[in-house]
Coordinates of C-alpha atoms and ligand atoms in Angstrom, one line a residue:
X1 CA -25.2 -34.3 -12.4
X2 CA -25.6 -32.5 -9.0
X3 CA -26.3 -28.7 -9.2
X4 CA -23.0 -27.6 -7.4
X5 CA -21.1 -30.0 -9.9
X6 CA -23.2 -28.0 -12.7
X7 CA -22.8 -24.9 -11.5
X8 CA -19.1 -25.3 -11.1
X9 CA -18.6 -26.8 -14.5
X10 CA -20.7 -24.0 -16.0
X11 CA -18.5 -21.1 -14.6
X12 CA -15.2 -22.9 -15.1
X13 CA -16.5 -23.0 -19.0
X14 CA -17.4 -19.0 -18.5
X15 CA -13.6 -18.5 -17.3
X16 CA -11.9 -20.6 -20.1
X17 CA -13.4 -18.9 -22.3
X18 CA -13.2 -15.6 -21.0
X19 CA -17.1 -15.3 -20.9
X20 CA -16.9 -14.6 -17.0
X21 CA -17.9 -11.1 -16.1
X22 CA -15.7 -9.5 -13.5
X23 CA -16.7 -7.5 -10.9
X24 CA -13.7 -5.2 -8.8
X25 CA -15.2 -4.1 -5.4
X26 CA -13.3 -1.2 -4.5
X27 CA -10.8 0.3 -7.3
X28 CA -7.6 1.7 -5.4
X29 CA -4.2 0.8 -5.4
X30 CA -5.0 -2.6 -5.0
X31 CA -8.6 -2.8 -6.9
X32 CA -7.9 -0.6 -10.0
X33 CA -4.5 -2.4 -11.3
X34 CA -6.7 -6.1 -10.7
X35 CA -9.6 -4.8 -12.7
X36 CA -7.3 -3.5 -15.8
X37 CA -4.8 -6.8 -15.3
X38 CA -8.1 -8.5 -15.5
X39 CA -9.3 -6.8 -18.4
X40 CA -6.5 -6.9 -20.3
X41 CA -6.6 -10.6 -19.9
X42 CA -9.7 -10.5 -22.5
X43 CA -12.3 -10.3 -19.8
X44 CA -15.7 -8.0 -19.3
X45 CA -14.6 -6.4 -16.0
X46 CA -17.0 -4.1 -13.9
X47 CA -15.6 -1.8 -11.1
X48 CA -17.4 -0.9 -8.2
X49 CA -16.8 1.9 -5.9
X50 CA -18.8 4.5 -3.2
X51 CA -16.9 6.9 -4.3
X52 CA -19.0 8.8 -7.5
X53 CA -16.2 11.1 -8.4
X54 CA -13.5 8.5 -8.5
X55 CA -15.9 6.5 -10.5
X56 CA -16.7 9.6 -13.0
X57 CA -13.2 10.1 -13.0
X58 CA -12.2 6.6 -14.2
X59 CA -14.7 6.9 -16.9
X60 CA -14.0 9.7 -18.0
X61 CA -10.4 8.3 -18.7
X62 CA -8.8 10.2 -16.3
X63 CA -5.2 8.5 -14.9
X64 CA -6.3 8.5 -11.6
X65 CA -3.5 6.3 -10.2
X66 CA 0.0 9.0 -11.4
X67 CA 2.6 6.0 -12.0
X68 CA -0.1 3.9 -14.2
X69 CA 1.2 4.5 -18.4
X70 CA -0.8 7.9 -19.5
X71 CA -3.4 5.8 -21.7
X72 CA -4.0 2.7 -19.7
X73 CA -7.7 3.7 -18.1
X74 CA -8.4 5.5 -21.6
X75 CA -8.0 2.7 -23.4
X76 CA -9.8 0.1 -21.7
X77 CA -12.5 2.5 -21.4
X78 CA -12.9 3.1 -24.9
X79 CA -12.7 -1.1 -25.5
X80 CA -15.9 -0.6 -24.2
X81 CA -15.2 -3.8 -22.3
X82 CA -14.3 -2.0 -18.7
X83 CA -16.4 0.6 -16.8
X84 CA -16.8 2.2 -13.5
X85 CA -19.9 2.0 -11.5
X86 CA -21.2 3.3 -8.1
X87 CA -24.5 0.9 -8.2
X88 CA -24.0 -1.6 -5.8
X89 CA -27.0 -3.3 -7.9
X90 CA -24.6 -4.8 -11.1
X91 CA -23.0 -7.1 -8.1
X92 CA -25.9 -9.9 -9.7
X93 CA -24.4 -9.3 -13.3
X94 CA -21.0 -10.7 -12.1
X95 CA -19.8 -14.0 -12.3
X96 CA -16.3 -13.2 -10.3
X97 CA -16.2 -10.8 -7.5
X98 CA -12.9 -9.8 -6.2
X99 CA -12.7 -7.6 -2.6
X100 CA -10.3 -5.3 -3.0
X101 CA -11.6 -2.5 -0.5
X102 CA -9.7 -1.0 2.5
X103 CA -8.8 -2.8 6.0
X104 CA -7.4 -0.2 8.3
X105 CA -7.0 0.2 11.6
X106 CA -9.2 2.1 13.8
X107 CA -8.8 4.5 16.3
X108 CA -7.3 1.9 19.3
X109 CA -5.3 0.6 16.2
X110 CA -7.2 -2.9 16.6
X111 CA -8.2 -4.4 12.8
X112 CA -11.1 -2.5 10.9
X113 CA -13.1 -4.9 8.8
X114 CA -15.7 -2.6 8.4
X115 CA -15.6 -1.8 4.1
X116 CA -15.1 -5.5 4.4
X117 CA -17.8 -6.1 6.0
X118 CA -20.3 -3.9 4.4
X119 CA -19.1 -4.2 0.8
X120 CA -20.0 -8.0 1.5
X121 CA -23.3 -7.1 3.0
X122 CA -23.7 -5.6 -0.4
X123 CA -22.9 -8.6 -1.9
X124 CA -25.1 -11.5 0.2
X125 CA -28.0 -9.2 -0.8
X126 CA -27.5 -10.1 -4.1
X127 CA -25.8 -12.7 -4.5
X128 CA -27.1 -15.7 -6.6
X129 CA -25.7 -19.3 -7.5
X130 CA -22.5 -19.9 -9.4
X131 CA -20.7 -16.7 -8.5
X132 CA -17.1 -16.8 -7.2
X133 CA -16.7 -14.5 -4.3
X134 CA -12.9 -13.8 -3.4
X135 CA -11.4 -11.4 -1.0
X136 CA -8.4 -9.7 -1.9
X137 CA -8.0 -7.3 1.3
X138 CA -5.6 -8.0 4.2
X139 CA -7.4 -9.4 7.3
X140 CA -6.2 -12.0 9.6
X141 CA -6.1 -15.5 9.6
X142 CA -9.6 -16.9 9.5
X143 CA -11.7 -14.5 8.2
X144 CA -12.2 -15.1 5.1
X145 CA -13.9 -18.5 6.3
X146 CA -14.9 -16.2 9.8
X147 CA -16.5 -13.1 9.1
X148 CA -17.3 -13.1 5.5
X149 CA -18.8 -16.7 4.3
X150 CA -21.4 -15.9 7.4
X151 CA -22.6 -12.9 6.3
X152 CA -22.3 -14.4 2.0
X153 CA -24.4 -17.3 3.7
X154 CA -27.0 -14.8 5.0
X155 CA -28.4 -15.5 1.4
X156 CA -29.6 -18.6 2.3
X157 CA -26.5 -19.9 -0.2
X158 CA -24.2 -22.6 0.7
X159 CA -20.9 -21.7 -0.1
X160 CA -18.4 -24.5 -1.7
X161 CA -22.0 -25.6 -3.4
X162 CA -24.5 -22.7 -4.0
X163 CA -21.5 -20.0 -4.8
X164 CA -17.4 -20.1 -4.4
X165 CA -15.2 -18.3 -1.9
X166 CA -11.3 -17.8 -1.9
X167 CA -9.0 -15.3 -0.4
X168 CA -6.0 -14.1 -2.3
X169 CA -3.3 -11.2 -0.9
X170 CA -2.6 -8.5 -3.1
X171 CA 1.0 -7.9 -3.4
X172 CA 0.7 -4.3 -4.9
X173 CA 4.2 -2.5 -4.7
X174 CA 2.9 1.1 -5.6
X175 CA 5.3 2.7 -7.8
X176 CA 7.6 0.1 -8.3
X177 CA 8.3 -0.7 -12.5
X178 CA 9.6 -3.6 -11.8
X179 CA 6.9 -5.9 -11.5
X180 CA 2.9 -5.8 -12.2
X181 CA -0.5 -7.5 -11.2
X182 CA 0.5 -9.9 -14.1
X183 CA 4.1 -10.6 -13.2
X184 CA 3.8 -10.7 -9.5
X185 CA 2.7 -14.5 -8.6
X186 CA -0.4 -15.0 -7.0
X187 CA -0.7 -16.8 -3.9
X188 CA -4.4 -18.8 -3.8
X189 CA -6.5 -20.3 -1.1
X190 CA -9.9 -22.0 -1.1
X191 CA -11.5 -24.5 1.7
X192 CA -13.2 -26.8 -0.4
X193 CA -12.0 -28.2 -3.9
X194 CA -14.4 -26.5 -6.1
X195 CA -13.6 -22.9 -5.1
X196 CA -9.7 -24.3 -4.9
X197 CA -9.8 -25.2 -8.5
X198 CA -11.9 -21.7 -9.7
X199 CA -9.9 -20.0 -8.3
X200 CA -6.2 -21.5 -10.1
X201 CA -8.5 -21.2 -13.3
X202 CA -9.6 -18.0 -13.1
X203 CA -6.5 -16.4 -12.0
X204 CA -4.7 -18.7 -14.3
X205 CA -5.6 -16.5 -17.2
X206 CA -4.9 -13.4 -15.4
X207 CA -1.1 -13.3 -13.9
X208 CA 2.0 -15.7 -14.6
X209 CA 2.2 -17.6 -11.8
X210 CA -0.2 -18.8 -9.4
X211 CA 0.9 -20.4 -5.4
X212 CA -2.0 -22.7 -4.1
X213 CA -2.1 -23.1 -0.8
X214 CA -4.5 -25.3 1.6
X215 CA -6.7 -23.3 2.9
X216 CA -8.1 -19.1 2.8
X217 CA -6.1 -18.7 6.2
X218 CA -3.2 -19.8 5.3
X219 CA -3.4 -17.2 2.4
X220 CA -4.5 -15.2 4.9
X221 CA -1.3 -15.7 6.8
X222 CA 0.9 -15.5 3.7
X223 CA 0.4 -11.9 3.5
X224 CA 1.1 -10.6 7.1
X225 CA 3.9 -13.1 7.2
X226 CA 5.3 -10.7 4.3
X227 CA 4.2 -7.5 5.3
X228 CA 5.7 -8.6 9.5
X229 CA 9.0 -9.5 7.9
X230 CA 9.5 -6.3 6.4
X231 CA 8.4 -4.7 9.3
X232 CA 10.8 -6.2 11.7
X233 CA 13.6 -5.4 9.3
X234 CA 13.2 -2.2 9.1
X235 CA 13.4 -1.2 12.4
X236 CA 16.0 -3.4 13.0
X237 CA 18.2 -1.4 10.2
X238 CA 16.6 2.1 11.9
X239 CA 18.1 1.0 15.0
X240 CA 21.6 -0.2 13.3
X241 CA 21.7 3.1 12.0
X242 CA 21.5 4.6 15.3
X243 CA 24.0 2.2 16.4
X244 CA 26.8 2.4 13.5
X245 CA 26.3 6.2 13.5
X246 CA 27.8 6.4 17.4
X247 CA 30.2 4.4 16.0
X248 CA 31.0 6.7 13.4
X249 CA 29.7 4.1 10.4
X250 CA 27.7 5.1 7.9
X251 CA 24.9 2.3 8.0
X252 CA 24.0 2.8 4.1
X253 CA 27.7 1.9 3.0
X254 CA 27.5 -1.0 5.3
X255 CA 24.1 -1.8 4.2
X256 CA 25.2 -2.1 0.0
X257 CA 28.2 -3.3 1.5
X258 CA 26.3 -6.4 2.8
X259 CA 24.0 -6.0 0.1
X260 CA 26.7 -8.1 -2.5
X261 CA 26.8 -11.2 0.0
X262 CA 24.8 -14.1 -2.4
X263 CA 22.9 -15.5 0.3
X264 CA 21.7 -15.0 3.9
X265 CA 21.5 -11.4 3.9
X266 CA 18.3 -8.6 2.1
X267 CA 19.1 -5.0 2.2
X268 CA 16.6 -3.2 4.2
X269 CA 17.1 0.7 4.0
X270 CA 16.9 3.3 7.1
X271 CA 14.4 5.9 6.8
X272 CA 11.7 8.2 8.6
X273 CA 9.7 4.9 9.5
X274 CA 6.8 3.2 8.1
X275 CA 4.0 4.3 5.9
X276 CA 1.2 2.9 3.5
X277 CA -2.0 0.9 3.9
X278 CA 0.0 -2.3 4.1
X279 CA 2.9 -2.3 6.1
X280 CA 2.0 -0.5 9.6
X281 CA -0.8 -2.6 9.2
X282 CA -0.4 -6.2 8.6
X283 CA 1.9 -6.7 11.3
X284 CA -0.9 -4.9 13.8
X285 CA -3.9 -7.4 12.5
X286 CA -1.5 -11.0 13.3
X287 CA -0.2 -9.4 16.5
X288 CA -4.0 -8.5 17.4
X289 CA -5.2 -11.7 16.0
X290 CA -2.3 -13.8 18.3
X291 CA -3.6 -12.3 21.1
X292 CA -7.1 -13.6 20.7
X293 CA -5.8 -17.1 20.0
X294 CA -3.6 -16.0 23.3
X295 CA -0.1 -16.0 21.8
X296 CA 2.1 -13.6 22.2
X297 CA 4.0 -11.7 19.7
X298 CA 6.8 -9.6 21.5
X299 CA 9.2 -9.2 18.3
X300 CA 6.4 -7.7 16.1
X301 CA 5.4 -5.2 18.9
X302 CA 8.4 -4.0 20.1
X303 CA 9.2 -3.4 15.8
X304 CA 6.0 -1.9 15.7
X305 CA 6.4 0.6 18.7
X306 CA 10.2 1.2 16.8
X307 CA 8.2 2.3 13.5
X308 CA 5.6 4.3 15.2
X309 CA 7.9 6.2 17.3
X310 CA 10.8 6.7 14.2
X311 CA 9.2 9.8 13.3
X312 CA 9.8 11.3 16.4
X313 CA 13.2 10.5 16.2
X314 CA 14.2 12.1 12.9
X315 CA 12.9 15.5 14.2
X316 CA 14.9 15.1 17.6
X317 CA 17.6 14.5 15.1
X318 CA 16.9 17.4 13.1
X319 CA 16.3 19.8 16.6
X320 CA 19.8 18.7 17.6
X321 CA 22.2 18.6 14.5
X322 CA 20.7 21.9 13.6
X323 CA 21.3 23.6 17.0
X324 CA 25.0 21.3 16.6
X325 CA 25.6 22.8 13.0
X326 CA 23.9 26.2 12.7
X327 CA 23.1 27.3 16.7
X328 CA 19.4 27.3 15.8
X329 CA 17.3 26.1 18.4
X330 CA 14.8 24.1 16.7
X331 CA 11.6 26.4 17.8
X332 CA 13.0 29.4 16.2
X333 CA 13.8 27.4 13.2
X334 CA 12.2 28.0 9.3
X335 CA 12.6 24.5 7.7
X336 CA 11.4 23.2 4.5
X337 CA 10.2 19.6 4.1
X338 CA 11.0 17.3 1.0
X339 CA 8.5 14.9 0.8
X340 CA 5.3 14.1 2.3
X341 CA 4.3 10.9 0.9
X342 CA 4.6 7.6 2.3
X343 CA 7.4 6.5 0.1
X344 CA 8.7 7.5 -3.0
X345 CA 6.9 8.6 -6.4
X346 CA 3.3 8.2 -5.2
X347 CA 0.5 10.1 -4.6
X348 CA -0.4 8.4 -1.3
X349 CA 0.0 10.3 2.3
X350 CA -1.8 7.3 4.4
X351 CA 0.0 6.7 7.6
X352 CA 2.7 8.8 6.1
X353 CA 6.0 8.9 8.5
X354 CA 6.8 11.8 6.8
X355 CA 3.3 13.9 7.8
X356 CA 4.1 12.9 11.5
X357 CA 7.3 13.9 11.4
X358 CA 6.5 17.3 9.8
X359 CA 4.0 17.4 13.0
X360 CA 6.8 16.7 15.7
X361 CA 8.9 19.4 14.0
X362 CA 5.9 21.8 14.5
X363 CA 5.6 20.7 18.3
X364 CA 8.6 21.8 18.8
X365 CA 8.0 24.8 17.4
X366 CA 9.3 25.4 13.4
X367 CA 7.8 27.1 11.1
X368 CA 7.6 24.2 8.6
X369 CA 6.8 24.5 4.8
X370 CA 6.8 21.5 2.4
X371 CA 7.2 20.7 -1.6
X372 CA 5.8 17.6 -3.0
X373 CA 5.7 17.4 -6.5
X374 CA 2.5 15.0 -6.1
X375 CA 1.0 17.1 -3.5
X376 CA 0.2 20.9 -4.3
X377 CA -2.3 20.7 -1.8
X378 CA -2.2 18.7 1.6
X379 CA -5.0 16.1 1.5
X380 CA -7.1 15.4 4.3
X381 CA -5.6 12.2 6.2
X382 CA -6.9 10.0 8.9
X383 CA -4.1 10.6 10.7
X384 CA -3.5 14.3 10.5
X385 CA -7.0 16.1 9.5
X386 CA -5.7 19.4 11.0
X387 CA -3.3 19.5 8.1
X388 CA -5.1 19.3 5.0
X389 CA -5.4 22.3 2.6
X390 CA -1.9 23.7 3.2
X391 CA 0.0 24.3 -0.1
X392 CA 3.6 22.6 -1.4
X393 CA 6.1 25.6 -2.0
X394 CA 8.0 25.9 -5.6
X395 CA 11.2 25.3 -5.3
X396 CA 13.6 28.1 -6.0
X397 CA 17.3 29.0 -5.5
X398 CA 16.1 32.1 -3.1
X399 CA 13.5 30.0 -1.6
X400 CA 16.0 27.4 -0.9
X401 CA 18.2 29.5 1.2
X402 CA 15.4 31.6 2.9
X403 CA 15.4 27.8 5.3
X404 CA 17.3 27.0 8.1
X405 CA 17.4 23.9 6.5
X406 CA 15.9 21.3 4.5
X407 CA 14.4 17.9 5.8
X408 CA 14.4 15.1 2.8
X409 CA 12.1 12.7 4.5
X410 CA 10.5 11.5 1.3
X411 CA 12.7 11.2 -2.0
X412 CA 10.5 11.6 -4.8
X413 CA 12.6 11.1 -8.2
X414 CA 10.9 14.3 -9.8
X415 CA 12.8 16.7 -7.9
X416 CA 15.8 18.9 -8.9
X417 CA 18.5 17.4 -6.0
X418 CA 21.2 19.4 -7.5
X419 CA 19.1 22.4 -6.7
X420 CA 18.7 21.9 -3.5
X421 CA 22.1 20.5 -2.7
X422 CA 23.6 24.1 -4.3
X423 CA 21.2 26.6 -1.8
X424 CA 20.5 24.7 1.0
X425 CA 21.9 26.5 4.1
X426 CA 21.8 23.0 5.7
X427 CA 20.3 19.7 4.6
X428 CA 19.0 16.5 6.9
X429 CA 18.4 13.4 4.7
X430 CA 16.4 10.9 5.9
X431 CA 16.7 8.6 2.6
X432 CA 20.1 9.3 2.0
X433 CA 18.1 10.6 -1.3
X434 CA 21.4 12.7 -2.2
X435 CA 24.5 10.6 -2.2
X436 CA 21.9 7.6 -3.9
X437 CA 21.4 10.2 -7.4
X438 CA 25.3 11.3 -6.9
X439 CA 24.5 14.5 -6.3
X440 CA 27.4 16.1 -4.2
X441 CA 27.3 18.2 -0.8
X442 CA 30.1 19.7 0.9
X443 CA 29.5 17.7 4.0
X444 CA 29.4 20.5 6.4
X445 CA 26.2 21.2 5.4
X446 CA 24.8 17.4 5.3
X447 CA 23.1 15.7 7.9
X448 CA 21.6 11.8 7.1
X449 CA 19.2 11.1 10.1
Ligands
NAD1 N1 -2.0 0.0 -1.4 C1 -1.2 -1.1 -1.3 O1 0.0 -0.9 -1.7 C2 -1.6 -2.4 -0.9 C3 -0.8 -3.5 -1.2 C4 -1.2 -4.8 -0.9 C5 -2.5 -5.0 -0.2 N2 -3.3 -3.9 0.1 C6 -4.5 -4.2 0.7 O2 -5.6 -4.1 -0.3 C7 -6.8 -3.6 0.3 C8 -7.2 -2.3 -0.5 O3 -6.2 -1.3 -0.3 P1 -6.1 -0.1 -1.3 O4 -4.8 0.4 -1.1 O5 -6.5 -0.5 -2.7 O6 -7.2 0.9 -0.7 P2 -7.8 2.2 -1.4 O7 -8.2 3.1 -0.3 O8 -6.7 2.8 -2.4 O9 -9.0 1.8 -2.2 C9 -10.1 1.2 -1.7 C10 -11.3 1.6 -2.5 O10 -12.4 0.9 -2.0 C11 -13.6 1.8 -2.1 N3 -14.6 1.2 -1.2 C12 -14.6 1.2 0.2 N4 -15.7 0.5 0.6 C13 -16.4 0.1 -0.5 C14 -17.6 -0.6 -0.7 N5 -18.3 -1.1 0.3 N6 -18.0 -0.9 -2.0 C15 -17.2 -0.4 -3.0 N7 -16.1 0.3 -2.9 C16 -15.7 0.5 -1.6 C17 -13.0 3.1 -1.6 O11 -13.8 4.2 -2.0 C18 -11.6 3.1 -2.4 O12 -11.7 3.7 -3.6 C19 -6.4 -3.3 1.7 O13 -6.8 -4.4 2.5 C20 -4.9 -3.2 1.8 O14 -4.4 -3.5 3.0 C21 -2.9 -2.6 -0.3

């Protein structure tokens, strides 16, 4: 028996029989839900993070992710089968290591593999034979097999013989009850036939379905595929909107209009533009990456530029239905903004449309407040670091009318609509937040953008 067939035999036994110790590398959105699916799945799961207090936090029990069921992290903490840790030294007590840490964009909004980069410095310094290596984060075609097997090999260990390598996307949906880590499938790639066949074993036992595909970048490429679609449509609904509203159309009848058509068509909504780590960014790292391989990729772009530059639009909107409605001009405007996440019923401001837009508004010279149920205080963001430690207002029927108007850029489901829609002097809705929960507005003082 060779010693990569030994190895290989030995951890597949380890997985089967739920012996493998798992090791999360990162625990956000995307890290924290995989080490719990993975624990839950009867596994010994390990989560690493830099960051001590999120770390203290998890084992202290604390929900640290607001949509997760009140008990889940207390309860696989006190299994005493899942822990948090900041040592970087338990990556050698691992026999599965999944990536899960964050790929950004930086400054010139190029791709930012740096976490990936150093969390798997981390790793080749410790790595040893027979442990399965897969990267979870979205990065662009080729570098799984590019930028992190060279720096794994640094070791001195061959992978595909001394240790195992895969990629497979996370397809996280924040928020969203509908599906989980367990129910989502799992799309899987490996470039040689022994990590190929760890890794439908392993994750096998973890979630419902599993896709195999031929190689990590093609996995790779599944995931911005995904992420690109949904970016394209939604600026191409943002601009319908535009469109059908000069036309005097209101785009979200049309939209769940079109919605009941059996095939052919997906509802995309209109809304404030795009925010998230997953969505502005994925598109940027295969247009970026086509560019290298000297392709061009003029649809994504021009969706892209459409997305960046939506918040801008829904506060020129705002400037000029409230001078149209009320004779306000927009810098002697008090407004109050709904919403401040990046979508709906999470506690997550990255690349937030609604922050920007909150910004423009400002630029132009409102006074701007904001309520967000998740947000009392305004966290420090990449994006906006000059806006961090302002304060959400309560919402109150004198507080309410004390506004010009309000700016429903981000519908949380927590918040009391019928409130609003009573006191409001004027209302712009972004999300259309108010017709969706049937709450009624005499339209003269309704404005969707
Ligand atoms: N959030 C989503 O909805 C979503 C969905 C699908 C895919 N993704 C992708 O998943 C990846 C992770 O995203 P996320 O939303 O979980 O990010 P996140 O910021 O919520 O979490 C990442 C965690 O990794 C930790 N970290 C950073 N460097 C580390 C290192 N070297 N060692 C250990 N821990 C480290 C951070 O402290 C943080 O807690 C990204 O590539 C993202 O694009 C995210």
């Amino acid at each position: 028996m060779t010693r990569g067939f030994s190895l290989l035999a030995d951890l597949k036994e380890r997985i089967a029989t739920r012996r493998a110790r798992v090791m999360t590398v990162g625990l956000g959105y995307v890290g924290l839900p995989m080490a719990l699916t993975v624990h839950e799945a009867g596994f010994d799961v390990l989560g690493l993070d830099i960051d001590s207090a999120r770390v203290a936090a998890i084992n202290a029990g604390e929900r640290v992710i607001s949509y997760f069921p009140e008990e889940r992290i207390a309860d696989a903490v006190a299994s005493g089968r899942f822990a948090a840790t900041d040592d970087a030294g338990r990556i050698a007590e691992a026999d599965v290591i999944l990536i899960c840490v964050p790929t950004p964009l930086d400054a010139q909004r190029a791709p930012d593999l740096g976490h990936v980069t150093a969390a798997a410095g981390q790793i080749a310094s410790r790595l040893r034979a027979g442990q399965l290596v897969i990267l979870e984060s979205t990065v662009w075609p080729g570098a799984t097999a590019g930028v992190l097997r060279p720096i794994l090999e640094r070791s001195g260990l061959r992978a595909g013989a001394d240790f195992f390598l895969g990629f497979s996307p996370e397809r996280e949906d924040p928020g969203n009850p509908d599906y989980t880590t367990r129910t989502i499938p799992k799309v899987i790639g490996a470039d040689d036939r022994a990590s190929a066949e760890l890794l439908e074993l392993f994750y096998g036992t973890i979630v419902e379905r599993t896709v195999p595909v031929s190689s990590t970048a093609t996995a790779e490429a599944v995931k911005l595929a995904e992420n690109s679609f949904r970016t394209v449509n939604i600026a191409l609904v943002n601009e319908m909107k535009t469109a059908f509203e000069a036309m005097g159309v209101d785009v979200w009848e049309v939209i769940d209009a079109a919605a009941t058509k059996p095939f052919g068509y997906m509802p995309f909504y209109p809304g404030p533009g795009i925010g998230g780590d997953c969505i502005p960014v994925s598109p940027a790292y295969l247009s970026w990456r086509a560019r290298e391989v000297g392709v061009a990729t003029p649809i994504i772009d021009l969706a892209r530029s459409t997305n960046d530059t939506a918040p801008d639009a829904v506060a020129a909107r705002v400037a000029a239905g409230l001078m149209r409605r009320s004779g306000v001009a927009i810098g002697e405007a008090r407004l109050l903004v709904l919403g401040i996440a990046y979508k709906k019923d999470v506690e997550d401001t990255r690349e937030s449309p609604a922050l920007t837009a909150l910004l423009r508004l400002e630029e132009m010279g409102a006074r701007c407040d904001y309520h967000d149920p998740f947000f009392p205080v305004m966290p420090p963001t990449r994006d906006h670091p000059q806006m961090a430690g302002r304060r959400s207002v309560a919402l109150t029927a004198d507080g309410l009318a004390g506004y010009d108007a309000v700016v429903l850029l981000t519908d949380h489901t927590a918040v009391d609509y019928p409130l609003v829609a009573e006191h409001a002097r004027l209302i712009f809705d972004a999300r259309n937040g108010l017709a969706r929960r049937g709450v009624a507005v005499d339209p003269g003082r309704l404005i969707k953008i």
